[in-house]
Amino acid sequence: MKKAMISALPDLGYAGSEAVNTVCSNLMFSGKNIKTIVVTSCEPNDGKTFTSMQMAFNMAKRGKKVLLVDADLRLSQMNARYGIELIGSGTGMTHFLSGQCALEEALYETNIPNTFLLPIGRAVQSPLSLIATTDFSDMIQTVRQSFDFVVVDAPPVGLVIDAAEIAKCCDGSILVVTYSDTHVRALREAKQQMERTGTPILGCILNKVPLERITSKKYKYGKYGYYAYSQQHEKHE
Ligand SMILES: Nc1ncnc2c1ncn2[C@@H]1O[C@H](COP(=O)(O)OP(=O)(O)O)[C@@H](O)[C@H]1O
Ligand SMILES: [Mg+2]
């Protein structure tokens, strides 16, 4: 298998690590059929990619074989922001979905133990023609069989329909919410859009909570606290 190096791993600090631990523990108890999870939010920069990566690493540390899927096919920042270097020809999902390579040639083993990556390949202007296809859902089903846990990092649901299309092929979705920035109305619309896919919303992650909001002294590390919760949403707005 091809290799990828992930070099810019953000340090979470104590509070952040504990919060990601809580999210992943909750996911482990979401049921054995919850293996493929799409992460989305209302807007760019809410922390979808950051959160997807942290969840992937945390699950991998627990001994799970994890695949991180970069599905922000228009505007992926994953490689640039997190120092990811693909060794070799750089083929990825768009190459596979357009018939230019086999799935094995789009998958990478990373330097983080148990963590694998499916990068975008080349950015495309109209990803829906690749995502809203049986090839895409077949691909998700195939990786679902080969990995214990698959995190799909999606574009924001408020701007384009891609995330909802991706969710249709996944077992569950997670919404990342930026503390004191995500608007309630936008969040409600995002929630409704994701609900229409028929795939359950597993919970929300409240991201970028300022440290002073986390009262306990033992949490005074790092730039942001990273508080998260996960809950079933059927009866909540
Ligand atoms: N909890 C956090 N703590 C520290 N930095 C964060 C956190 N969440 C996101 N960031 C930073 O915010 C920026 C946007 O995050 P990113 O995950 O790339 O957003 P998105 O994928 O939603 O567009 C990145 O520089 C990322 O490192
Ligand atoms: Mg992103």
Coordinates of N, CA and C and ligand atoms in Angstrom, one line a residue:
M1 N 0.8 -1.2 0.0 CA 0.0 0.0 0.0 C 0.9 1.3 0.0
K2 N 0.4 2.3 -0.6 CA 1.1 3.6 -0.6 C 1.2 4.2 0.8
K3 N 2.2 5.1 0.9 CA 2.4 5.7 2.2 C 2.1 7.2 2.2
A4 N 1.6 7.7 3.4 CA 1.4 9.2 3.5 C 2.0 9.6 4.9
M5 N 2.6 10.8 4.9 CA 3.2 11.3 6.1 C 2.3 12.4 6.6
I6 N 1.9 12.3 7.9 CA 1.1 13.4 8.5 C 2.0 14.1 9.5
S7 N 2.4 15.3 9.2 CA 3.5 15.9 10.1 C 2.9 17.0 11.0
A8 N 1.9 17.7 10.7 CA 1.4 18.8 11.6 C 0.2 18.4 12.4
L9 N 0.5 17.6 13.4 CA -0.6 17.1 14.3 C -0.8 18.2 15.4
P10 N -2.0 18.8 15.4 CA -2.3 19.8 16.4 C -2.3 19.1 17.8
D11 N -1.7 19.8 18.8 CA -1.7 19.3 20.2 C -3.0 19.7 20.8
L12 N -3.6 18.8 21.4 CA -5.0 19.0 21.9 C -4.9 19.5 23.4
G13 N -3.9 19.2 24.1 CA -3.9 19.5 25.5 C -4.8 18.5 26.3
Y14 N -4.8 18.7 27.6 CA -5.5 17.8 28.4 C -7.1 17.8 28.2
A15 N -7.6 19.1 28.2 CA -9.1 19.2 28.0 C -9.5 18.7 26.7
G16 N -8.8 19.0 25.6 CA -9.1 18.6 24.3 C -9.1 17.1 24.2
S17 N -8.0 16.5 24.7 CA -7.9 15.0 24.6 C -9.0 14.3 25.3
E18 N -9.4 14.9 26.5 CA -10.5 14.3 27.3 C -11.8 14.4 26.5
A19 N -12.0 15.5 25.8 CA -13.2 15.7 25.1 C -13.3 14.8 23.9
V20 N -12.2 14.6 23.2 CA -12.2 13.7 22.1 C -12.4 12.2 22.6
N21 N -11.8 12.0 23.7 CA -12.0 10.6 24.3 C -13.5 10.4 24.6
T22 N -14.2 11.4 25.1 CA -15.6 11.3 25.4 C -16.4 11.0 24.1
V23 N -16.1 11.8 23.1 CA -16.8 11.6 21.8 C -16.6 10.2 21.3
C24 N -15.4 9.7 21.3 CA -15.1 8.4 20.8 C -15.7 7.3 21.6
S25 N -15.7 7.5 23.0 CA -16.3 6.5 23.8 C -17.8 6.4 23.5
N26 N -18.4 7.5 23.3 CA -19.8 7.5 23.0 C -20.1 6.8 21.7
L27 N -19.2 7.1 20.7 CA -19.3 6.4 19.4 C -19.2 4.9 19.5
M28 N -18.3 4.5 20.4 CA -18.1 3.0 20.6 C -19.4 2.4 21.1
F29 N -20.2 3.2 21.8 CA -21.4 2.6 22.4 C -22.6 3.0 21.5
S30 N -22.4 3.5 20.3 CA -23.5 3.8 19.5 C -24.1 2.6 18.8
G31 N -23.4 1.5 18.9 CA -23.9 0.3 18.2 C -22.9 -0.3 17.3
K32 N -22.9 -1.6 17.1 CA -21.8 -2.2 16.3 C -22.0 -1.9 14.8
N33 N -23.2 -1.4 14.4 CA -23.4 -1.1 13.0 C -23.0 0.3 12.6
I34 N -22.6 1.1 13.6 CA -22.2 2.4 13.3 C -20.6 2.4 13.1
K35 N -20.3 2.3 11.8 CA -18.9 2.2 11.4 C -18.4 3.4 10.5
T36 N -19.3 3.9 9.7 CA -19.0 4.9 8.8 C -19.7 6.2 9.2
I37 N -18.9 7.2 9.5 CA -19.4 8.5 10.1 C -19.0 9.7 9.3
V38 N -20.0 10.5 8.9 CA -19.7 11.7 8.2 C -19.7 12.9 9.1
V39 N -18.7 13.7 9.0 CA -18.5 14.9 9.9 C -18.8 16.1 9.0
T40 N -19.8 16.9 9.4 CA -20.0 18.2 8.7 C -20.4 19.3 9.7
S41 N -20.6 20.5 9.1 CA -21.0 21.7 9.9 C -21.6 22.7 9.0
C42 N -22.0 23.8 9.6 CA -22.7 24.8 8.8 C -21.8 25.6 7.8
E43 N -20.5 25.8 8.3 CA -19.7 26.7 7.5 C -18.2 26.2 7.5
P44 N -17.4 26.8 6.6 CA -16.0 26.5 6.6 C -15.4 26.9 7.9
N45 N -14.3 26.3 8.3 CA -13.5 26.6 9.5 C -14.2 26.3 10.8
D46 N -15.2 25.6 10.8 CA -15.8 25.2 12.1 C -15.0 24.1 12.8
G47 N -14.1 23.4 12.0 CA -13.3 22.4 12.6 C -13.6 21.0 12.2
K48 N -14.3 20.8 11.1 CA -14.6 19.5 10.6 C -13.4 18.6 10.4
T49 N -12.4 19.2 9.7 CA -11.2 18.4 9.4 C -10.4 18.1 10.7
F50 N -10.3 19.1 11.5 CA -9.6 18.9 12.8 C -10.2 17.8 13.6
T51 N -11.5 17.9 13.7 CA -12.3 17.0 14.5 C -12.2 15.6 13.9
S52 N -12.4 15.5 12.6 CA -12.3 14.2 11.9 C -11.0 13.5 12.2
M53 N -9.9 14.3 12.1 CA -8.6 13.7 12.3 C -8.4 13.3 13.8
Q54 N -8.9 14.1 14.7 CA -8.7 13.8 16.1 C -9.5 12.5 16.4
M55 N -10.7 12.4 15.9 CA -11.5 11.2 16.1 C -10.8 10.0 15.5
A56 N -10.3 10.1 14.3 CA -9.6 9.0 13.7 C -8.4 8.5 14.5
F57 N -7.6 9.5 15.0 CA -6.4 9.1 15.8 C -6.8 8.5 17.1
N58 N -7.8 9.0 17.7 CA -8.3 8.4 19.0 C -8.7 7.0 18.8
M59 N -9.5 6.8 17.8 CA -10.0 5.4 17.5 C -8.9 4.5 17.2
A60 N -7.9 5.0 16.4 CA -6.7 4.2 16.1 C -5.9 3.8 17.3
K61 N -5.8 4.8 18.3 CA -5.1 4.5 19.5 C -5.8 3.4 20.3
R62 N -7.1 3.2 20.1 CA -7.8 2.2 20.8 C -7.7 0.8 20.1
G63 N -6.8 0.8 19.1 CA -6.6 -0.5 18.4 C -7.5 -0.7 17.2
K64 N -8.3 0.3 16.8 CA -9.2 0.1 15.7 C -8.4 0.4 14.4
K65 N -8.7 -0.3 13.3 CA -8.1 0.0 12.0 C -9.0 1.1 11.4
V66 N -8.5 2.3 11.3 CA -9.3 3.5 10.9 C -8.9 4.0 9.6
L67 N -10.0 4.4 8.8 CA -9.8 5.1 7.5 C -10.3 6.5 7.7
L68 N -9.5 7.5 7.3 CA -9.9 8.9 7.3 C -10.1 9.2 5.8
V69 N -11.4 9.6 5.5 CA -11.7 9.9 4.1 C -11.8 11.4 3.9
D70 N -11.0 12.0 3.0 CA -11.2 13.4 2.7 C -12.2 13.5 1.6
A71 N -13.4 14.0 2.0 CA -14.5 14.1 1.0 C -14.9 15.5 0.7
D72 N -14.0 16.5 1.0 CA -14.2 17.9 0.6 C -13.6 18.0 -0.8
L73 N -14.3 17.5 -1.8 CA -13.7 17.3 -3.1 C -13.5 18.7 -3.8
R74 N -14.2 19.7 -3.4 CA -14.0 21.0 -4.1 C -12.8 21.8 -3.5
L75 N -12.8 21.8 -2.1 CA -11.9 22.8 -1.5 C -11.1 22.2 -0.3
S76 N -10.6 21.0 -0.5 CA -10.0 20.3 0.6 C -8.8 21.1 1.1
Q77 N -8.7 21.3 2.4 CA -7.5 22.0 3.0 C -6.7 21.0 3.8
M78 N -7.1 19.7 3.8 CA -6.6 18.8 4.8 C -5.0 18.6 4.6
N79 N -4.6 18.4 3.4 CA -3.1 18.2 3.2 C -2.3 19.4 3.6
A80 N -2.8 20.6 3.2 CA -2.1 21.8 3.4 C -2.1 22.2 4.9
R81 N -3.3 22.1 5.5 CA -3.3 22.5 6.9 C -2.7 21.6 7.9
Y82 N -2.7 20.3 7.6 CA -2.2 19.3 8.5 C -0.9 18.6 8.0
G83 N -0.2 19.3 7.1 CA 1.1 18.8 6.7 C 1.1 17.4 6.2
I84 N 0.2 17.0 5.3 CA 0.1 15.7 4.8 C 0.8 15.6 3.5
E85 N 1.7 14.6 3.4 CA 2.5 14.4 2.2 C 2.2 13.0 1.7
L86 N 1.7 12.9 0.5 CA 1.4 11.6 -0.1 C 2.7 11.2 -0.9
I87 N 3.1 10.0 -0.6 CA 4.3 9.5 -1.2 C 3.9 8.8 -2.5
G88 N 4.5 9.2 -3.6 CA 4.1 8.5 -4.9 C 3.3 9.4 -5.8
S89 N 2.4 8.8 -6.6 CA 1.7 9.6 -7.6 C 0.6 10.5 -7.1
G90 N 0.1 10.3 -5.9 CA -0.9 11.2 -5.4 C -2.3 10.9 -5.8
T91 N -2.5 9.7 -6.3 CA -3.9 9.4 -6.7 C -4.8 9.3 -5.5
G92 N -6.1 9.6 -5.7 CA -7.0 9.6 -4.6 C -8.4 9.3 -5.1
M93 N -9.4 9.8 -4.3 CA -10.8 9.4 -4.5 C -11.3 9.8 -5.9
T94 N -11.0 11.0 -6.3 CA -11.5 11.5 -7.6 C -10.9 10.7 -8.8
H95 N -9.7 10.2 -8.6 CA -9.1 9.3 -9.7 C -9.8 8.0 -9.7
F96 N -10.1 7.5 -8.5 CA -10.8 6.2 -8.4 C -12.2 6.3 -9.0
L97 N -12.9 7.3 -8.6 CA -14.3 7.5 -9.0 C -14.5 7.8 -10.5
S98 N -13.4 8.4 -11.0 CA -13.5 8.6 -12.5 C -12.8 7.5 -13.3
G99 N -12.5 6.4 -12.6 CA -12.0 5.3 -13.4 C -10.5 5.3 -13.7
Q100 N -9.8 6.2 -13.1 CA -8.4 6.4 -13.5 C -7.4 5.5 -12.6
C101 N -7.9 4.9 -11.5 CA -7.1 4.0 -10.8 C -8.0 3.1 -10.0
A102 N -7.3 2.0 -9.5 CA -8.0 1.1 -8.6 C -8.1 1.7 -7.2
L103 N -9.1 1.2 -6.4 CA -9.3 1.7 -5.0 C -8.0 1.6 -4.2
E104 N -7.3 0.5 -4.4 CA -6.0 0.2 -3.6 C -5.0 1.3 -3.9
E105 N -5.1 1.9 -5.1 CA -4.1 2.9 -5.5 C -4.5 4.3 -4.9
A106 N -5.7 4.4 -4.3 CA -6.1 5.6 -3.7 C -6.0 5.6 -2.2
L107 N -5.6 4.4 -1.7 CA -5.6 4.3 -0.2 C -4.1 4.4 0.3
Y108 N -3.9 5.0 1.4 CA -2.6 5.3 1.9 C -2.5 4.8 3.4
E109 N -1.4 4.2 3.7 CA -1.1 3.9 5.1 C -0.3 5.1 5.6
T110 N -0.7 5.6 6.8 CA 0.0 6.8 7.3 C 1.0 6.4 8.3
N111 N 1.8 7.4 8.8 CA 2.8 7.2 9.8 C 2.2 7.1 11.2
I112 N 0.9 7.3 11.3 CA 0.2 7.1 12.6 C -0.3 5.7 12.6
P113 N 0.1 4.9 13.6 CA -0.3 3.5 13.6 C -1.8 3.3 13.5
N114 N -2.2 2.3 12.7 CA -3.6 1.9 12.5 C -4.4 3.0 11.7
T115 N -3.8 4.0 11.2 CA -4.6 5.1 10.6 C -4.2 5.1 9.1
F116 N -5.3 5.0 8.3 CA -5.2 5.0 6.8 C -5.9 6.2 6.3
L117 N -5.5 6.6 5.0 CA -6.1 7.8 4.5 C -6.6 7.6 3.0
L118 N -7.8 8.1 2.7 CA -8.2 8.2 1.3 C -8.3 9.7 1.0
P119 N -7.3 10.2 0.3 CA -7.3 11.6 0.0 C -8.2 11.9 -1.2
I120 N -8.4 13.2 -1.5 CA -9.3 13.6 -2.6 C -8.7 13.2 -4.0
G121 N -7.4 13.2 -4.1 CA -6.8 13.1 -5.4 C -6.7 14.5 -6.0
R122 N -7.5 14.8 -7.0 CA -7.5 16.2 -7.6 C -8.9 16.8 -7.3
A123 N -8.8 18.1 -6.9 CA -10.1 18.8 -6.6 C -10.9 18.9 -7.9
V124 N -12.2 18.8 -7.7 CA -13.1 18.9 -8.9 C -14.2 20.0 -8.7
Q125 N -14.7 20.6 -9.7 CA -15.7 21.7 -9.6 C -17.0 21.2 -9.3
S126 N -17.4 20.0 -9.8 CA -18.7 19.5 -9.6 C -18.7 18.1 -9.0
P127 N -18.4 18.0 -7.7 CA -18.2 16.7 -7.1 C -19.4 15.8 -7.0
L128 N -20.6 16.5 -7.1 CA -21.8 15.7 -7.0 C -21.9 14.6 -8.1
S129 N -21.3 14.9 -9.3 CA -21.4 13.9 -10.4 C -20.5 12.7 -10.0
L130 N -19.7 12.8 -9.0 CA -18.9 11.7 -8.5 C -19.5 11.1 -7.2
I131 N -20.1 12.0 -6.4 CA -20.6 11.6 -5.0 C -21.9 10.9 -5.1
A132 N -22.8 11.5 -5.9 CA -24.2 11.0 -6.0 C -24.3 9.9 -7.0
T133 N -23.4 8.9 -6.8 CA -23.4 7.8 -7.7 C -23.3 6.5 -6.9
T134 N -23.7 5.4 -7.6 CA -23.6 4.1 -6.9 C -22.1 3.7 -6.7
D135 N -21.2 4.2 -7.6 CA -19.8 4.0 -7.4 C -19.3 4.5 -6.0
F136 N -19.8 5.7 -5.7 CA -19.4 6.3 -4.4 C -20.0 5.4 -3.2
S137 N -21.3 5.1 -3.3 CA -21.8 4.3 -2.2 C -21.2 2.9 -2.2
D138 N -20.9 2.3 -3.3 CA -20.2 1.0 -3.3 C -18.8 1.2 -2.7
M139 N -18.1 2.3 -3.0 CA -16.8 2.5 -2.4 C -16.9 2.6 -0.9
I140 N -17.9 3.3 -0.4 CA -18.0 3.4 1.1 C -18.3 2.0 1.7
Q141 N -19.2 1.3 1.0 CA -19.5 -0.1 1.5 C -18.2 -1.0 1.5
T142 N -17.4 -0.8 0.5 CA -16.2 -1.6 0.4 C -15.2 -1.3 1.5
V143 N -15.0 0.0 1.8 CA -14.1 0.3 2.9 C -14.7 0.0 4.2
R144 N -16.0 0.0 4.3 CA -16.7 -0.4 5.5 C -16.4 -1.8 5.9
Q145 N -16.2 -2.7 4.9 CA -15.9 -4.1 5.2 C -14.4 -4.2 5.6
S146 N -13.5 -3.3 5.1 CA -12.1 -3.5 5.4 C -11.6 -2.8 6.6
F147 N -12.4 -1.8 7.1 CA -11.9 -1.0 8.3 C -12.9 -1.2 9.4
D148 N -12.4 -0.9 10.7 CA -13.3 -1.0 11.8 C -14.1 0.3 11.9
F149 N -13.5 1.4 11.4 CA -14.1 2.7 11.6 C -13.7 3.6 10.5
V150 N -14.7 4.3 9.9 CA -14.4 5.2 8.7 C -14.9 6.6 9.0
V151 N -14.0 7.6 9.1 CA -14.5 8.9 9.3 C -14.4 9.7 8.0
V152 N -15.6 10.2 7.6 CA -15.6 11.0 6.3 C -15.7 12.5 6.6
D153 N -14.7 13.2 6.2 CA -14.6 14.6 6.4 C -15.3 15.3 5.2
A154 N -16.4 15.9 5.5 CA -17.2 16.4 4.4 C -17.2 18.0 4.3
P155 N -17.7 18.6 3.2 CA -17.8 20.0 3.2 C -18.9 20.5 4.1
P156 N -19.0 21.8 4.3 CA -20.1 22.3 5.1 C -21.5 22.1 4.4
V157 N -22.5 21.7 5.3 CA -23.8 21.3 4.7 C -24.6 22.6 4.3
G158 N -24.2 23.7 4.9 CA -24.9 25.0 4.6 C -24.7 25.5 3.2
L159 N -23.6 25.2 2.6 CA -23.2 25.8 1.4 C -23.5 24.9 0.2
V160 N -23.2 23.6 0.3 CA -23.4 22.7 -0.8 C -24.1 21.4 -0.3
I161 N -24.7 20.7 -1.2 CA -25.5 19.5 -0.9 C -24.6 18.3 -0.7
D162 N -23.3 18.4 -1.0 CA -22.4 17.2 -0.9 C -22.5 16.4 0.4
A163 N -22.5 17.1 1.5 CA -22.4 16.4 2.8 C -23.7 15.5 3.0
A164 N -24.8 16.1 2.5 CA -26.1 15.3 2.7 C -26.0 14.1 1.7
E165 N -25.5 14.2 0.6 CA -25.4 13.1 -0.4 C -24.4 12.0 0.2
I166 N -23.3 12.5 0.8 CA -22.4 11.6 1.4 C -23.0 10.8 2.6
A167 N -23.8 11.6 3.4 CA -24.5 11.0 4.6 C -25.4 9.8 4.2
K168 N -26.0 9.9 3.0 CA -26.9 8.8 2.6 C -26.2 7.5 2.6
C169 N -24.9 7.5 2.4 CA -24.1 6.3 2.3 C -23.5 5.9 3.6
C170 N -23.6 6.7 4.6 CA -22.9 6.4 5.9 C -23.9 6.0 7.0
D171 N -23.4 5.5 8.1 CA -24.2 4.9 9.2 C -24.7 6.0 10.1
G172 N -23.9 7.1 10.2 CA -24.3 8.2 11.1 C -23.6 9.5 10.7
S173 N -24.1 10.6 11.3 CA -23.4 11.9 11.0 C -23.2 12.6 12.3
I174 N -22.2 13.5 12.2 CA -21.9 14.4 13.4 C -21.8 15.8 12.9
L175 N -22.4 16.7 13.6 CA -22.4 18.2 13.3 C -21.4 18.9 14.2
V176 N -20.5 19.6 13.6 CA -19.5 20.4 14.4 C -20.1 21.8 14.5
V177 N -20.1 22.3 15.7 CA -20.7 23.6 16.0 C -19.6 24.5 16.6
T178 N -19.4 25.7 16.1 CA -18.4 26.6 16.6 C -19.1 27.4 17.8
Y179 N -18.4 27.3 18.9 CA -18.9 28.0 20.1 C -19.1 29.5 19.8
S180 N -20.2 30.0 20.1 CA -20.6 31.4 20.0 C -20.5 32.0 18.6
D181 N -20.5 31.1 17.6 CA -20.4 31.6 16.2 C -21.4 31.0 15.3
T182 N -21.6 29.7 15.4 CA -22.6 29.1 14.6 C -24.0 29.6 15.0
H183 N -24.8 30.1 13.9 CA -26.1 30.6 14.2 C -27.1 29.5 14.4
V184 N -28.0 29.8 15.3 CA -29.0 28.8 15.7 C -29.8 28.4 14.4
R185 N -30.2 29.4 13.6 CA -31.0 29.1 12.4 C -30.3 28.3 11.4
A186 N -29.0 28.6 11.3 CA -28.2 27.8 10.3 C -28.0 26.4 10.8
L187 N -27.9 26.3 12.1 CA -27.7 24.9 12.7 C -29.0 24.1 12.5
R188 N -30.1 24.8 12.7 CA -31.4 24.1 12.6 C -31.6 23.6 11.1
E189 N -31.2 24.5 10.2 CA -31.4 24.1 8.8 C -30.4 23.0 8.4
A190 N -29.2 23.0 9.0 CA -28.2 22.0 8.7 C -28.8 20.6 9.3
K191 N -29.3 20.7 10.5 CA -29.9 19.5 11.1 C -31.0 18.9 10.3
Q192 N -31.9 19.8 9.8 CA -33.0 19.3 9.0 C -32.5 18.7 7.7
Q193 N -31.5 19.3 7.1 CA -31.0 18.8 5.8 C -30.4 17.4 6.1
M194 N -29.7 17.3 7.1 CA -29.0 16.0 7.4 C -30.1 15.0 7.8
E195 N -31.1 15.4 8.5 CA -32.2 14.4 8.9 C -32.9 13.9 7.6
R196 N -33.1 14.7 6.6 CA -33.8 14.3 5.4 C -33.0 13.2 4.7
T197 N -31.7 13.0 5.0 CA -31.0 11.9 4.3 C -31.4 10.5 4.9
G198 N -32.1 10.5 6.0 CA -32.5 9.3 6.6 C -31.4 8.6 7.5
T199 N -30.2 9.2 7.5 CA -29.1 8.7 8.3 C -29.1 9.4 9.6
P200 N -29.1 8.7 10.7 CA -29.2 9.4 12.0 C -28.1 10.4 12.3
I201 N -28.4 11.5 12.9 CA -27.4 12.4 13.5 C -27.1 11.9 14.8
L202 N -25.8 11.5 15.0 CA -25.4 10.9 16.3 C -25.2 11.9 17.4
G203 N -24.9 13.2 17.0 CA -24.7 14.2 18.0 C -24.0 15.4 17.4
C204 N -23.7 16.4 18.3 CA -23.0 17.6 17.9 C -21.7 17.6 18.7
I205 N -20.7 18.3 18.1 CA -19.5 18.6 18.8 C -19.4 20.1 18.9
L206 N -19.4 20.6 20.1 CA -19.2 22.1 20.3 C -17.7 22.3 20.4
N207 N -17.3 23.1 19.4 CA -15.8 23.2 19.2 C -15.4 24.7 19.5
K208 N -14.1 24.8 19.8 CA -13.5 26.1 20.0 C -14.1 26.8 21.2
V209 N -14.4 26.1 22.2 CA -14.9 26.7 23.5 C -13.7 27.4 24.1
P210 N -13.8 28.7 24.5 CA -12.6 29.4 25.1 C -12.3 28.7 26.5
L211 N -11.1 28.7 26.8 CA -10.7 28.0 28.0 C -11.4 28.5 29.3
E212 N -11.6 29.9 29.3 CA -12.2 30.4 30.5 C -13.6 29.9 30.8
R213 N -14.2 29.3 29.7 CA -15.6 28.8 29.9 C -15.5 27.4 30.6
I214 N -14.3 26.8 30.6 CA -14.1 25.5 31.2 C -13.6 25.8 32.6
T215 N -14.4 25.7 33.6 CA -14.0 26.3 34.9 C -12.9 25.6 35.6
S216 N -12.8 24.2 35.5 CA -11.9 23.5 36.3 C -10.5 23.9 36.0
K217 N -9.6 24.1 37.0 CA -8.3 24.6 36.8 C -7.4 23.6 36.1
K218 N -7.7 22.3 36.2 CA -6.9 21.3 35.6 C -7.0 21.4 34.0
Y219 N -7.9 22.2 33.5 CA -8.1 22.3 32.1 C -7.3 23.5 31.5
K220 N -6.5 24.1 32.2 CA -5.8 25.4 31.7 C -4.6 25.0 30.8
Y221 N -4.9 24.4 29.7 CA -3.8 24.1 28.8 C -4.3 24.5 27.4
G222 N -3.3 24.9 26.5 CA -3.6 25.1 25.1 C -4.4 26.4 24.8
K223 N -4.7 26.6 23.5 CA -5.3 27.9 23.1 C -6.8 27.8 23.3
Y224 N -7.4 26.7 22.9 CA -8.8 26.5 23.0 C -9.1 25.3 23.9
G225 N -10.1 25.4 24.7 CA -10.7 24.2 25.3 C -11.4 23.6 24.1
Y226 N -11.7 22.3 24.2 CA -12.3 21.6 23.1 C -13.4 20.7 23.8
Y227 N -14.5 21.4 24.0 CA -15.5 20.6 24.8 C -16.5 20.0 23.8
A228 N -16.9 18.8 24.1 CA -17.7 18.1 23.1 C -18.8 17.3 23.8
Y229 N -19.9 17.2 23.2 CA -20.9 16.2 23.7 C -21.5 15.5 22.5
S230 N -22.1 14.4 22.8 CA -22.7 13.6 21.8 C -24.0 13.1 22.4
Q231 N -25.1 13.2 21.7 CA -26.3 12.7 22.2 C -27.3 12.5 21.0
Q232 N -28.3 11.6 21.3 CA -29.3 11.4 20.2 C -30.1 12.6 20.1
H233 N -30.5 12.9 18.9 CA -31.1 14.2 18.6 C -32.6 14.2 18.2
E234 N -33.2 13.0 18.3 CA -34.5 12.9 17.7 C -35.5 13.9 18.3
K235 N -35.3 14.2 19.6 CA -36.3 15.0 20.3 C -35.8 16.4 20.6
H236 N -34.6 16.8 20.0 CA -34.0 18.1 20.3 C -34.0 19.0 19.1
E237 N -34.1 20.3 19.3 CA -33.9 21.3 18.3 C -32.4 21.7 18.2
Ligands
LIG1 N1 -10.6 22.6 18.8 C1 -9.6 23.2 18.1 N2 -8.5 23.7 18.7 C2 -7.6 24.3 18.1 N3 -7.6 24.7 16.7 C3 -8.7 24.3 16.1 C4 -9.8 23.5 16.7 N4 -10.7 23.3 15.8 C5 -10.3 23.8 14.6 N5 -9.1 24.4 14.8 C6 -8.3 25.1 13.8 O1 -9.3 26.0 13.0 C7 -9.0 26.0 11.6 C8 -10.1 25.4 10.8 O2 -10.3 24.0 11.2 P1 -10.7 22.9 10.0 O3 -10.9 21.7 10.8 O4 -9.7 23.0 8.9 O5 -12.1 23.6 9.6 P2 -13.1 23.0 8.5 O6 -12.7 21.6 8.1 O7 -14.4 23.0 9.2 O8 -13.1 24.0 7.4 C9 -7.7 25.1 11.5 O9 -6.6 25.9 11.5 C10 -7.7 24.2 12.7 O10 -6.4 23.8 13.1
MG2 MG -12.2 20.9 6.2

